[in-house]
Tab-separated table of C-alpha atoms and ligand atoms in Angstrom:
chain	number	residue	atom	x	y	z
A	1	MET	CA	14.956	-12.711	22.360
A	2	THR	CA	11.842	-14.419	22.498
A	3	LYS	CA	11.471	-17.556	23.999
A	4	PRO	CA	11.134	-20.470	22.008
A	5	CYS	CA	7.554	-22.464	21.998
A	6	ILE	CA	8.386	-26.388	21.745
A	7	LEU	CA	5.567	-28.417	20.006
A	8	CYS	CA	4.690	-31.507	21.734
A	9	CYS	CA	2.900	-33.944	18.818
A	10	ALA	CA	0.619	-36.998	20.285
A	11	ILE	CA	0.456	-38.648	16.697
A	12	THR	CA	-2.230	-41.478	18.138
A	13	GLY	CA	-3.304	-41.432	21.724
A	14	SER	CA	-5.127	-43.974	22.972
A	15	VAL	CA	-8.601	-43.635	22.367
A	16	PRO	CA	-9.653	-43.008	18.670
A	17	THR	CA	-9.508	-45.972	16.011
A	18	LYS	CA	-9.725	-45.562	12.081
A	19	ALA	CA	-12.994	-45.795	12.161
A	20	ASN	CA	-13.460	-42.763	14.059
A	21	ASN	CA	-10.470	-41.505	12.150
A	22	PRO	CA	-8.816	-43.273	9.258
A	23	ALA	CA	-5.611	-40.825	9.634
A	24	VAL	CA	-4.744	-41.965	13.203
A	25	PRO	CA	-1.379	-44.041	12.756
A	26	THR	CA	-1.587	-47.530	14.768
A	27	THR	CA	1.345	-49.576	12.844
A	28	ILE	CA	4.483	-48.838	13.982
A	29	ALA	CA	5.575	-47.883	10.397
A	30	GLU	CA	2.108	-45.391	10.233
A	31	GLN	CA	3.914	-43.943	13.028
A	32	VAL	CA	6.829	-43.388	11.871
A	33	GLU	CA	5.875	-41.730	8.848
A	34	SER	CA	3.389	-39.541	11.011
A	35	SER	CA	6.200	-38.525	13.361
A	36	LEU	CA	8.469	-37.456	11.112
A	37	ALA	CA	5.881	-35.445	9.255
A	38	ALA	CA	5.036	-33.787	12.437
A	39	ILE	CA	9.211	-33.427	13.206
A	40	GLU	CA	8.909	-31.931	9.426
A	41	ALA	CA	5.954	-29.661	10.242
A	42	GLY	CA	8.452	-28.267	13.480
A	43	ALA	CA	7.174	-30.593	16.862
A	44	SER	CA	10.386	-31.067	18.985
A	45	ILE	CA	8.382	-33.961	21.284
A	46	ILE	CA	6.859	-37.250	19.828
A	47	HIS	CA	4.260	-38.367	23.024
A	48	ALA	CA	4.182	-41.926	21.553
A	49	HIS	CA	1.754	-44.459	22.582
A	50	VAL	CA	1.417	-48.122	20.706
A	51	ARG	CA	-1.118	-50.236	19.905
A	52	ASN	CA	-2.048	-53.776	19.193
A	53	GLU	CA	-3.308	-54.896	15.624
A	54	ASP	CA	-7.047	-54.706	16.739
A	55	GLU	CA	-6.334	-51.410	17.393
A	56	THR	CA	-6.931	-50.874	21.127
A	57	PRO	CA	-3.872	-49.322	22.867
A	58	SER	CA	-0.846	-51.802	24.084
A	59	SER	CA	2.143	-51.171	26.277
A	60	ASP	CA	4.174	-53.814	24.585
A	61	PRO	CA	7.967	-52.793	24.707
A	62	GLU	CA	8.858	-54.234	21.802
A	63	LYS	CA	6.850	-52.094	19.754
A	64	PHE	CA	8.199	-49.017	21.724
A	65	ALA	CA	11.742	-50.056	20.953
A	66	ARG	CA	10.802	-50.711	17.182
A	67	LEU	CA	9.181	-47.192	17.162
A	68	GLN	CA	12.690	-45.263	19.312
A	69	GLU	CA	14.485	-47.690	16.891
A	70	GLU	CA	13.339	-45.913	13.678
A	71	LEU	CA	12.784	-42.537	15.139
A	72	ARG	CA	16.174	-41.924	16.499
A	73	LYS	CA	17.572	-43.412	13.102
A	74	HIS	CA	15.626	-41.207	10.922
A	75	ALA	CA	14.876	-38.000	13.374
A	76	PRO	CA	17.913	-38.160	15.798
A	77	GLU	CA	17.204	-34.644	17.378
A	78	ALA	CA	13.464	-34.832	18.087
A	79	ILE	CA	12.885	-35.561	21.828
A	80	LEU	CA	10.879	-39.493	22.169
A	81	GLN	CA	8.284	-39.445	24.751
A	82	PHE	CA	6.523	-42.691	25.918
A	83	SER	CA	3.179	-42.858	27.646
A	84	THR	CA	2.994	-44.703	30.742
A	85	GLY	CA	-0.983	-43.570	30.848
A	86	GLY	CA	-3.489	-46.387	32.205
A	87	ARG	CA	-5.580	-47.165	29.119
A	88	SER	CA	-2.470	-48.992	27.617
A	89	GLY	CA	-2.170	-51.210	30.760
A	90	ALA	CA	-2.624	-51.705	34.867
A	91	GLY	CA	0.113	-51.584	37.262
A	92	HIS	CA	3.924	-52.235	36.803
A	93	GLU	CA	2.968	-53.027	32.586
A	94	ARG	CA	2.695	-49.201	32.192
A	95	GLY	CA	6.507	-48.518	32.819
A	96	GLY	CA	7.712	-51.708	30.803
A	97	MET	CA	9.150	-49.574	27.962
A	98	LEU	CA	11.201	-47.427	30.682
A	99	SER	CA	14.149	-49.654	30.074
A	100	LEU	CA	14.223	-48.607	26.916
A	101	ARG	CA	15.830	-45.164	27.781
A	102	PRO	CA	13.267	-42.786	25.599
A	103	ASP	CA	14.478	-39.343	26.335
A	104	MET	CA	11.046	-38.545	27.933
A	105	ALA	CA	7.509	-40.381	29.485
A	106	SER	CA	4.670	-39.273	30.505
A	107	LEU	CA	3.681	-39.228	34.296
A	108	SER	CA	0.153	-39.138	36.222
A	109	VAL	CA	1.272	-37.989	39.590
A	110	GLY	CA	-2.686	-38.319	40.966
A	111	SER	CA	-5.891	-39.848	40.172
A	112	ASN	CA	-9.108	-38.719	38.967
A	113	ASN	CA	-12.043	-39.563	36.916
A	114	PHE	CA	-12.543	-39.834	33.369
A	115	PRO	CA	-15.581	-39.814	31.303
A	116	THR	CA	-16.747	-43.669	32.113
A	117	ARG	CA	-14.266	-44.619	34.710
A	118	VAL	CA	-11.948	-43.872	37.616
A	119	TYR	CA	-8.086	-42.752	36.087
A	120	GLU	CA	-6.488	-44.809	38.983
A	121	ASN	CA	-2.853	-44.040	39.836
A	122	SER	CA	-2.381	-45.362	43.377
A	123	PRO	CA	0.674	-44.050	45.559
A	124	ASP	CA	2.698	-46.860	45.420
A	125	LEU	CA	2.771	-46.679	41.426
A	126	VAL	CA	3.600	-43.318	41.071
A	127	ALA	CA	6.499	-43.916	43.349
A	128	TRP	CA	7.812	-46.696	41.285
A	129	LEU	CA	7.208	-45.395	37.754
A	130	ALA	CA	8.945	-42.425	39.246
A	131	SER	CA	11.606	-44.079	40.222
A	132	GLU	CA	12.017	-46.302	37.083
A	133	MET	CA	12.327	-42.759	35.150
A	134	VAL	CA	15.482	-41.803	37.713
A	135	LYS	CA	16.758	-45.183	36.827
A	136	TYR	CA	16.949	-45.103	33.015
A	137	GLU	CA	17.736	-40.642	33.540
A	138	ILE	CA	14.153	-40.130	32.041
A	139	THR	CA	12.454	-36.809	32.228
A	140	PRO	CA	9.075	-36.921	33.176
A	141	GLU	CA	6.315	-35.223	31.757
A	142	ILE	CA	3.366	-34.843	34.429
A	143	GLU	CA	0.168	-35.006	33.359
A	144	ALA	CA	-1.667	-32.974	35.854
A	145	PHE	CA	-5.711	-33.462	35.586
A	146	ASP	CA	-6.342	-31.372	38.406
A	147	LEU	CA	-4.833	-28.450	40.419
A	148	SER	CA	-3.112	-30.708	43.382
A	149	HIS	CA	-1.466	-32.735	40.938
A	150	ILE	CA	0.460	-29.349	39.877
A	151	LEU	CA	1.357	-29.292	43.941
A	152	GLN	CA	2.065	-32.770	44.191
A	153	ALA	CA	4.334	-32.417	41.275
A	154	ILE	CA	6.476	-29.479	42.154
A	155	ARG	CA	6.714	-31.738	45.834
A	156	LEU	CA	7.890	-34.466	44.033
A	157	HIS	CA	10.441	-32.811	41.677
A	158	SER	CA	11.746	-30.522	45.004
A	159	GLU	CA	12.018	-34.160	47.047
A	160	GLY	CA	14.351	-35.363	43.918
A	161	THR	CA	12.014	-37.980	43.524
A	162	LEU	CA	11.617	-36.576	39.659
A	163	PHE	CA	14.245	-36.938	36.874
A	164	GLY	CA	15.292	-34.134	35.030
A	165	LYS	CA	13.709	-30.521	34.420
A	166	LEU	CA	10.132	-30.595	36.267
A	167	TYR	CA	7.877	-30.292	33.068
A	168	VAL	CA	4.046	-29.790	34.021
A	169	GLN	CA	1.350	-30.690	31.714
A	170	PHE	CA	-2.113	-29.079	32.258
A	171	VAL	CA	-4.875	-31.426	30.879
A	172	MET	CA	-8.133	-29.988	30.402
A	173	GLY	CA	-11.246	-30.688	28.722
A	174	VAL	CA	-11.595	-34.268	29.989
A	175	LYS	CA	-15.218	-35.013	30.760
A	176	ASN	CA	-15.057	-35.577	34.556
A	177	ALA	CA	-11.572	-34.295	35.445
A	178	MET	CA	-10.900	-30.279	34.760
A	179	PRO	CA	-12.734	-28.635	32.453
A	180	ALA	CA	-10.738	-26.302	29.610
A	181	ASP	CA	-11.630	-23.398	31.690
A	182	LYS	CA	-9.409	-19.903	31.454
A	183	GLU	CA	-9.813	-18.666	34.811
A	184	VAL	CA	-8.377	-22.248	36.027
A	185	PHE	CA	-5.567	-22.169	33.340
A	186	ASP	CA	-4.538	-18.476	34.377
A	187	TYR	CA	-4.201	-20.028	37.841
A	188	TYR	CA	-2.356	-22.852	36.645
A	189	VAL	CA	0.399	-20.407	34.416
A	190	GLN	CA	0.471	-18.286	37.906
A	191	MET	CA	1.052	-21.272	40.030
A	192	MET	CA	3.769	-22.412	38.156
A	193	LYS	CA	5.443	-19.293	38.072
A	194	SER	CA	5.165	-18.362	41.695
A	195	ARG	CA	6.256	-22.075	43.026
A	196	ALA	CA	8.180	-23.453	40.056
A	197	PRO	CA	10.337	-20.491	38.415
A	198	ASN	CA	12.705	-22.640	37.007
A	199	ALA	CA	10.343	-25.458	35.313
A	200	GLU	CA	8.484	-25.308	32.183
A	201	TRP	CA	4.910	-26.174	31.178
A	202	CYS	CA	2.611	-27.191	28.323
A	203	ALA	CA	-0.831	-27.582	28.064
A	204	ALA	CA	-3.295	-29.936	26.553
A	205	GLY	CA	-6.867	-29.179	25.392
A	206	ILE	CA	-8.721	-32.469	24.501
A	207	GLY	CA	-10.676	-32.967	21.440
A	208	PRO	CA	-13.002	-29.726	20.709
A	209	ASN	CA	-10.351	-27.846	23.299
A	210	GLN	CA	-7.260	-28.175	21.558
A	211	ILE	CA	-7.029	-25.530	19.671
A	212	VAL	CA	-8.635	-23.247	22.214
A	213	VAL	CA	-5.987	-24.632	24.791
A	214	ASN	CA	-3.071	-24.378	22.346
A	215	GLU	CA	-3.733	-21.010	21.798
A	216	TRP	CA	-3.877	-20.209	25.355
A	217	ALA	CA	-0.747	-21.730	26.329
A	218	ILE	CA	1.332	-20.306	23.175
A	219	ALA	CA	-0.148	-16.692	24.441
A	220	ALA	CA	1.235	-16.773	28.161
A	221	GLY	CA	4.535	-18.368	27.259
A	222	GLY	CA	4.072	-21.998	27.922
A	223	HIS	CA	4.659	-24.865	25.254
A	224	THR	CA	1.799	-26.609	23.852
A	225	ARG	CA	0.467	-30.220	23.203
A	226	ALA	CA	-1.176	-31.206	19.337
B	1	MET	CA	-26.166	-8.171	60.655
B	2	THR	CA	-23.311	-11.107	60.664
B	3	LYS	CA	-24.122	-14.321	59.436
B	4	PRO	CA	-23.816	-17.477	61.469
B	5	CYS	CA	-21.096	-19.877	61.230
B	6	ILE	CA	-22.461	-22.883	61.151
B	7	LEU	CA	-20.477	-25.904	62.995
B	8	CYS	CA	-20.217	-29.107	61.707
B	9	CYS	CA	-18.768	-31.926	64.273
B	10	ALA	CA	-17.229	-35.060	62.717
B	11	ILE	CA	-17.597	-37.366	65.993
B	12	THR	CA	-15.920	-40.226	64.887
B	13	GLY	CA	-14.597	-40.543	61.672
B	14	SER	CA	-13.850	-43.785	59.651
B	15	VAL	CA	-9.982	-44.278	60.803
B	16	PRO	CA	-9.124	-43.278	64.388
B	17	THR	CA	-9.616	-46.132	66.859
B	18	LYS	CA	-9.290	-46.283	70.492
B	19	ALA	CA	-6.181	-47.157	70.533
B	20	ASN	CA	-5.138	-43.731	68.992
B	21	ASN	CA	-7.231	-41.821	70.806
B	22	PRO	CA	-9.586	-43.249	73.827
B	23	ALA	CA	-12.166	-40.749	73.603
B	24	VAL	CA	-13.189	-41.355	69.776
B	25	PRO	CA	-16.849	-42.707	70.037
B	26	THR	CA	-17.501	-45.994	68.353
B	27	THR	CA	-20.561	-47.301	69.615
B	28	ILE	CA	-23.927	-45.886	69.074
B	29	ALA	CA	-24.170	-45.201	72.700
B	30	GLU	CA	-21.279	-43.320	72.671
B	31	GLN	CA	-21.405	-41.520	69.763
B	32	VAL	CA	-25.664	-40.607	70.803
B	33	GLU	CA	-23.885	-39.007	73.731
B	34	SER	CA	-20.599	-37.232	72.019
B	35	SER	CA	-22.800	-35.894	69.352
B	36	LEU	CA	-25.179	-34.632	72.345
B	37	ALA	CA	-22.071	-32.946	74.353
B	38	ALA	CA	-21.001	-31.480	70.333
B	39	ILE	CA	-24.789	-29.899	69.974
B	40	GLU	CA	-24.799	-28.257	73.368
B	41	ALA	CA	-21.505	-26.820	72.913
B	42	GLY	CA	-23.211	-25.059	69.453
B	43	ALA	CA	-22.541	-27.808	66.405
B	44	SER	CA	-25.571	-27.568	64.208
B	45	ILE	CA	-23.999	-30.099	61.690
B	46	ILE	CA	-23.111	-33.774	63.136
B	47	HIS	CA	-21.456	-35.597	60.625
B	48	ALA	CA	-21.599	-39.616	61.305
B	49	HIS	CA	-19.708	-42.529	60.581
B	50	VAL	CA	-20.659	-46.200	61.993
B	51	ARG	CA	-18.058	-48.642	63.495
B	52	ASN	CA	-18.390	-52.213	63.598
B	53	GLU	CA	-17.632	-54.169	66.467
B	54	ASP	CA	-14.022	-54.022	66.260
B	55	GLU	CA	-13.811	-50.528	65.543
B	56	THR	CA	-13.271	-51.214	61.568
B	57	PRO	CA	-15.959	-48.480	59.241
B	58	SER	CA	-19.239	-49.776	58.624
B	59	SER	CA	-22.132	-48.887	56.476
B	60	ASP	CA	-24.785	-50.914	58.087
B	61	PRO	CA	-27.958	-49.003	57.809
B	62	GLU	CA	-29.351	-50.358	61.233
B	63	LYS	CA	-26.514	-48.804	62.945
B	64	PHE	CA	-27.190	-45.390	61.292
B	65	ALA	CA	-31.101	-46.267	62.168
B	66	ARG	CA	-29.999	-46.619	65.808
B	67	LEU	CA	-28.149	-43.205	65.734
B	68	GLN	CA	-30.663	-41.457	64.192
B	69	GLU	CA	-33.799	-42.449	66.329
B	70	GLU	CA	-31.913	-41.385	69.528
B	71	LEU	CA	-30.414	-38.212	67.945
B	72	ARG	CA	-33.932	-36.936	66.368
B	73	LYS	CA	-35.391	-37.734	69.805
B	74	HIS	CA	-32.676	-36.005	71.956
B	75	ALA	CA	-31.816	-33.144	69.965
B	76	PRO	CA	-34.857	-32.998	66.815
B	77	GLU	CA	-33.020	-29.588	65.998
B	78	ALA	CA	-29.725	-31.246	65.015
B	79	ILE	CA	-28.854	-31.524	61.202
B	80	LEU	CA	-27.727	-35.207	60.403
B	81	GLN	CA	-25.365	-35.887	57.716
B	82	PHE	CA	-24.151	-39.469	57.191
B	83	SER	CA	-20.979	-40.301	55.574
B	84	THR	CA	-21.314	-42.170	52.115
B	85	GLY	CA	-17.213	-41.935	51.942
B	86	GLY	CA	-15.458	-44.980	50.788
B	87	ARG	CA	-13.499	-46.191	53.697
B	88	SER	CA	-17.066	-47.498	54.826
B	89	GLY	CA	-18.009	-49.882	51.974
B	90	ALA	CA	-17.466	-50.459	48.127
B	91	GLY	CA	-20.557	-49.653	45.576
B	92	HIS	CA	-24.078	-49.146	46.682
B	93	GLU	CA	-23.307	-50.076	49.654
B	94	ARG	CA	-21.880	-46.861	50.341
B	95	GLY	CA	-25.071	-45.465	50.237
B	96	GLY	CA	-27.461	-48.571	52.107
B	97	MET	CA	-28.333	-45.857	54.796
B	98	LEU	CA	-29.871	-42.880	52.426
B	99	SER	CA	-32.989	-44.309	52.503
B	100	LEU	CA	-33.095	-43.361	56.648
B	101	ARG	CA	-33.690	-39.648	55.218
B	102	PRO	CA	-31.233	-37.690	57.267
B	103	ASP	CA	-30.884	-34.146	56.405
B	104	MET	CA	-27.957	-34.052	54.774
B	105	ALA	CA	-25.027	-36.801	53.539
B	106	SER	CA	-21.299	-36.388	52.348
B	107	LEU	CA	-20.635	-36.783	48.714
B	108	SER	CA	-17.871	-37.269	46.729
B	109	VAL	CA	-18.069	-35.745	43.186
B	110	GLY	CA	-14.616	-37.105	41.832
B	111	SER	CA	-11.549	-39.522	42.425
B	112	ASN	CA	-8.072	-38.646	43.879
B	113	ASN	CA	-5.177	-40.113	46.197
B	114	PHE	CA	-5.266	-40.851	49.535
B	115	PRO	CA	-2.169	-41.386	51.611
B	116	THR	CA	-1.526	-45.349	50.225
B	117	ARG	CA	-4.134	-45.370	48.052
B	118	VAL	CA	-6.688	-44.197	45.353
B	119	TYR	CA	-10.091	-42.790	46.870
B	120	GLU	CA	-12.335	-44.378	43.898
B	121	ASN	CA	-15.508	-42.274	42.940
B	122	SER	CA	-16.359	-43.680	39.975
B	123	PRO	CA	-18.941	-41.230	37.625
B	124	ASP	CA	-21.702	-44.135	37.980
B	125	LEU	CA	-21.342	-44.096	41.867
B	126	VAL	CA	-21.511	-40.194	41.950
B	127	ALA	CA	-24.339	-40.133	40.218
B	128	TRP	CA	-26.102	-42.573	41.690
B	129	LEU	CA	-25.740	-41.493	44.844
B	130	ALA	CA	-26.551	-38.223	43.865
B	131	SER	CA	-30.092	-39.689	42.401
B	132	GLU	CA	-30.658	-41.694	45.660
B	133	MET	CA	-30.058	-38.164	47.571
B	134	VAL	CA	-32.776	-36.248	45.131
B	135	LYS	CA	-35.156	-39.509	45.951
B	136	TYR	CA	-35.040	-39.427	49.573
B	137	GLU	CA	-34.461	-35.307	49.596
B	138	ILE	CA	-31.206	-35.406	51.523
B	139	THR	CA	-28.845	-32.323	50.786
B	140	PRO	CA	-25.061	-33.310	50.052
B	141	GLU	CA	-22.225	-31.804	51.319
B	142	ILE	CA	-19.952	-31.798	48.318
B	143	GLU	CA	-16.385	-33.394	49.851
B	144	ALA	CA	-13.779	-30.993	47.562
B	145	PHE	CA	-10.534	-33.312	47.584
B	146	ASP	CA	-9.114	-30.895	44.239
B	147	LEU	CA	-10.342	-27.584	42.742
B	148	SER	CA	-11.748	-29.949	39.539
B	149	HIS	CA	-14.595	-31.425	42.261
B	150	ILE	CA	-15.436	-28.072	43.136
B	151	LEU	CA	-16.578	-27.237	39.404
B	152	GLN	CA	-17.791	-30.498	39.057
B	153	ALA	CA	-20.332	-29.738	42.273
B	154	ILE	CA	-21.418	-26.595	40.290
B	155	ARG	CA	-21.756	-27.804	37.245
B	156	LEU	CA	-24.078	-31.053	38.583
B	157	HIS	CA	-25.661	-28.618	41.123
B	158	SER	CA	-27.055	-25.951	37.898
B	159	GLU	CA	-27.919	-29.070	35.961
B	160	GLY	CA	-30.381	-30.384	38.815
B	161	THR	CA	-28.532	-33.197	40.196
B	162	LEU	CA	-27.798	-32.255	43.508
B	163	PHE	CA	-30.418	-31.941	45.758
B	164	GLY	CA	-31.405	-29.073	47.726
B	165	LYS	CA	-29.009	-25.795	48.530
B	166	LEU	CA	-24.895	-26.678	47.239
B	167	TYR	CA	-22.990	-26.836	50.288
B	168	VAL	CA	-19.326	-27.462	49.425
B	169	GLN	CA	-16.994	-28.573	51.749
B	170	PHE	CA	-13.027	-27.822	50.823
B	171	VAL	CA	-10.893	-30.796	52.122
B	172	MET	CA	-7.452	-30.168	53.119
B	173	GLY	CA	-4.165	-31.534	54.123
B	174	VAL	CA	-4.915	-35.126	53.258
B	175	LYS	CA	-2.027	-36.759	52.052
B	176	ASN	CA	-1.503	-37.136	48.315
B	177	ALA	CA	-4.387	-34.794	47.422
B	178	MET	CA	-4.712	-31.061	47.898
B	179	PRO	CA	-2.704	-30.339	51.107
B	180	ALA	CA	-3.671	-27.070	53.673
B	181	ASP	CA	-2.681	-24.252	51.346
B	182	LYS	CA	-3.797	-21.277	52.221
B	183	GLU	CA	-3.553	-19.603	48.248
B	184	VAL	CA	-5.311	-22.477	47.120
B	185	PHE	CA	-7.962	-21.905	49.595
B	186	ASP	CA	-8.515	-18.220	49.006
B	187	TYR	CA	-8.496	-19.556	45.449
B	188	TYR	CA	-11.648	-22.318	46.304
B	189	VAL	CA	-13.221	-18.983	48.466
B	190	GLN	CA	-13.017	-16.889	44.910
B	191	MET	CA	-14.028	-19.487	43.129
B	192	MET	CA	-17.375	-19.893	45.083
B	193	LYS	CA	-18.431	-16.374	45.184
B	194	SER	CA	-17.696	-15.770	41.594
B	195	ARG	CA	-19.601	-19.048	40.126
B	196	ALA	CA	-22.211	-20.163	43.109
B	197	PRO	CA	-22.981	-16.712	44.790
B	198	ASN	CA	-26.018	-18.426	46.268
B	199	ALA	CA	-24.341	-21.833	47.795
B	200	GLU	CA	-22.707	-22.387	50.940
B	201	TRP	CA	-19.379	-23.663	51.956
B	202	CYS	CA	-17.386	-25.099	54.990
B	203	ALA	CA	-13.537	-26.304	55.217
B	204	ALA	CA	-12.260	-29.386	56.847
B	205	GLY	CA	-8.018	-29.688	57.541
B	206	ILE	CA	-6.904	-33.259	57.923
B	207	GLY	CA	-5.285	-33.984	61.920
B	208	PRO	CA	-2.817	-31.166	62.485
B	209	ASN	CA	-4.838	-28.918	59.846
B	210	GLN	CA	-7.659	-28.794	61.197
B	211	ILE	CA	-7.244	-25.729	63.987
B	212	VAL	CA	-5.730	-23.797	61.094
B	213	VAL	CA	-7.645	-24.208	58.330
B	214	ASN	CA	-11.154	-24.235	60.852
B	215	GLU	CA	-9.710	-20.460	61.491
B	216	TRP	CA	-9.030	-19.329	57.655
B	217	ALA	CA	-12.925	-20.375	57.042
B	218	ILE	CA	-14.258	-18.665	59.941
B	219	ALA	CA	-12.232	-15.463	58.664
B	220	ALA	CA	-13.565	-15.902	55.118
B	221	GLY	CA	-17.157	-16.132	55.823
B	222	GLY	CA	-17.425	-19.665	55.291
B	223	HIS	CA	-18.674	-22.692	57.835
B	224	THR	CA	-16.425	-25.192	59.283
B	225	ARG	CA	-15.870	-29.085	60.442
B	226	ALA	CA	-14.637	-29.677	63.505
C	301	LIG	ZN1	-1.013	-39.676	25.951
C	302	LIG	ZN1	13.105	-46.704	8.618
C	303	LIG	ZN1	-16.165	-38.351	57.437
C	304	LIG	ZN1	-31.656	-42.547	74.127
């Protein structure tokens, strides 16, 4: 029996606007339509960011609630994953939608550089977001921008700090963080296999690295983000 | 012929005070005495932080100048390395002593978590510190708190952004950053050998990991920090 590959679709992300790509869904109506198309095409997880009227990133729980309500109604089988990423807000704002109890939420467990700034995830904020996910029974997807984030996720999970099954995403190709590097990818996979054999892992390549990293992940028996 | 192992002595660091350890040298006079003892005992590099009167970390160039003047006079063969670490100041303050032209200075090329906060090294600050080191002909010691920092250092060096020979220090055992992990250490060494064969590397274990990491580094043919 072969193991199914979970496809996660990040319908919107936090950066691109319609000026960059007219197909980017930024209203809730567009996001519902785009999510349903992705689910129809085979996606199991919808990774969601919401936007303000002017297309800037938002962490407004009311917007997440509308998206969730629509998707629960039209695609009850889909796994909903809300972003708690740092581009949409600061501090506890980033977890304001967790009380909606989505199936999953993204969680960074360390800090790193982004192309032009520091992606800040202080130990206190990480602990608070993880505890909110325990409270609302939300499985985190750990966003691993570097090797120590993987080790930190394994440690936190073994300590009982992370709800549910350990699910780690390798993020590669962000400038000034980990590049899309096949040797490092292989090392990440080996690390997961040897130290967290019951966990699942997926991988995301940013921008032009997307298809390449998709192929690596699928070939290595992992899950993947499109 | 065997390759010599370079011993770097961090005489003071930025955290411990005399309340933690009465032997920590915090005045310039104490630091000169301690440096000379370390050099006498075999240290080639003196990694220096300076302190305020109340023992809190300082980035005062005048204090660094006094330390440098004394050490140049009494131990002209010693390699002086000034810390540009983030505990002693913020932004350009961290590089205010570079115009003194020490032989080396520490340089972080990425951000990561520390035990209770984010260690912020924004891309702009990294670029500025590196350019100041080029201007004053100072060889950086790259402080690698995670795997991507090693790859970033190799990339920056190949682009000509880092003065002199590439010199990378693996920092292990800081809570919420990379733990002192022998498998990861071995991977770091392999990465340096395969991608930067002309570079030198050393390793530092924090707190109780110090002796362990010293032994790993010496056995693997690297340099080490005590
Ligand atoms: Zn996202
Ligand atoms: Zn509807
Ligand atoms: Zn230091
Ligand atoms: Zn003197």
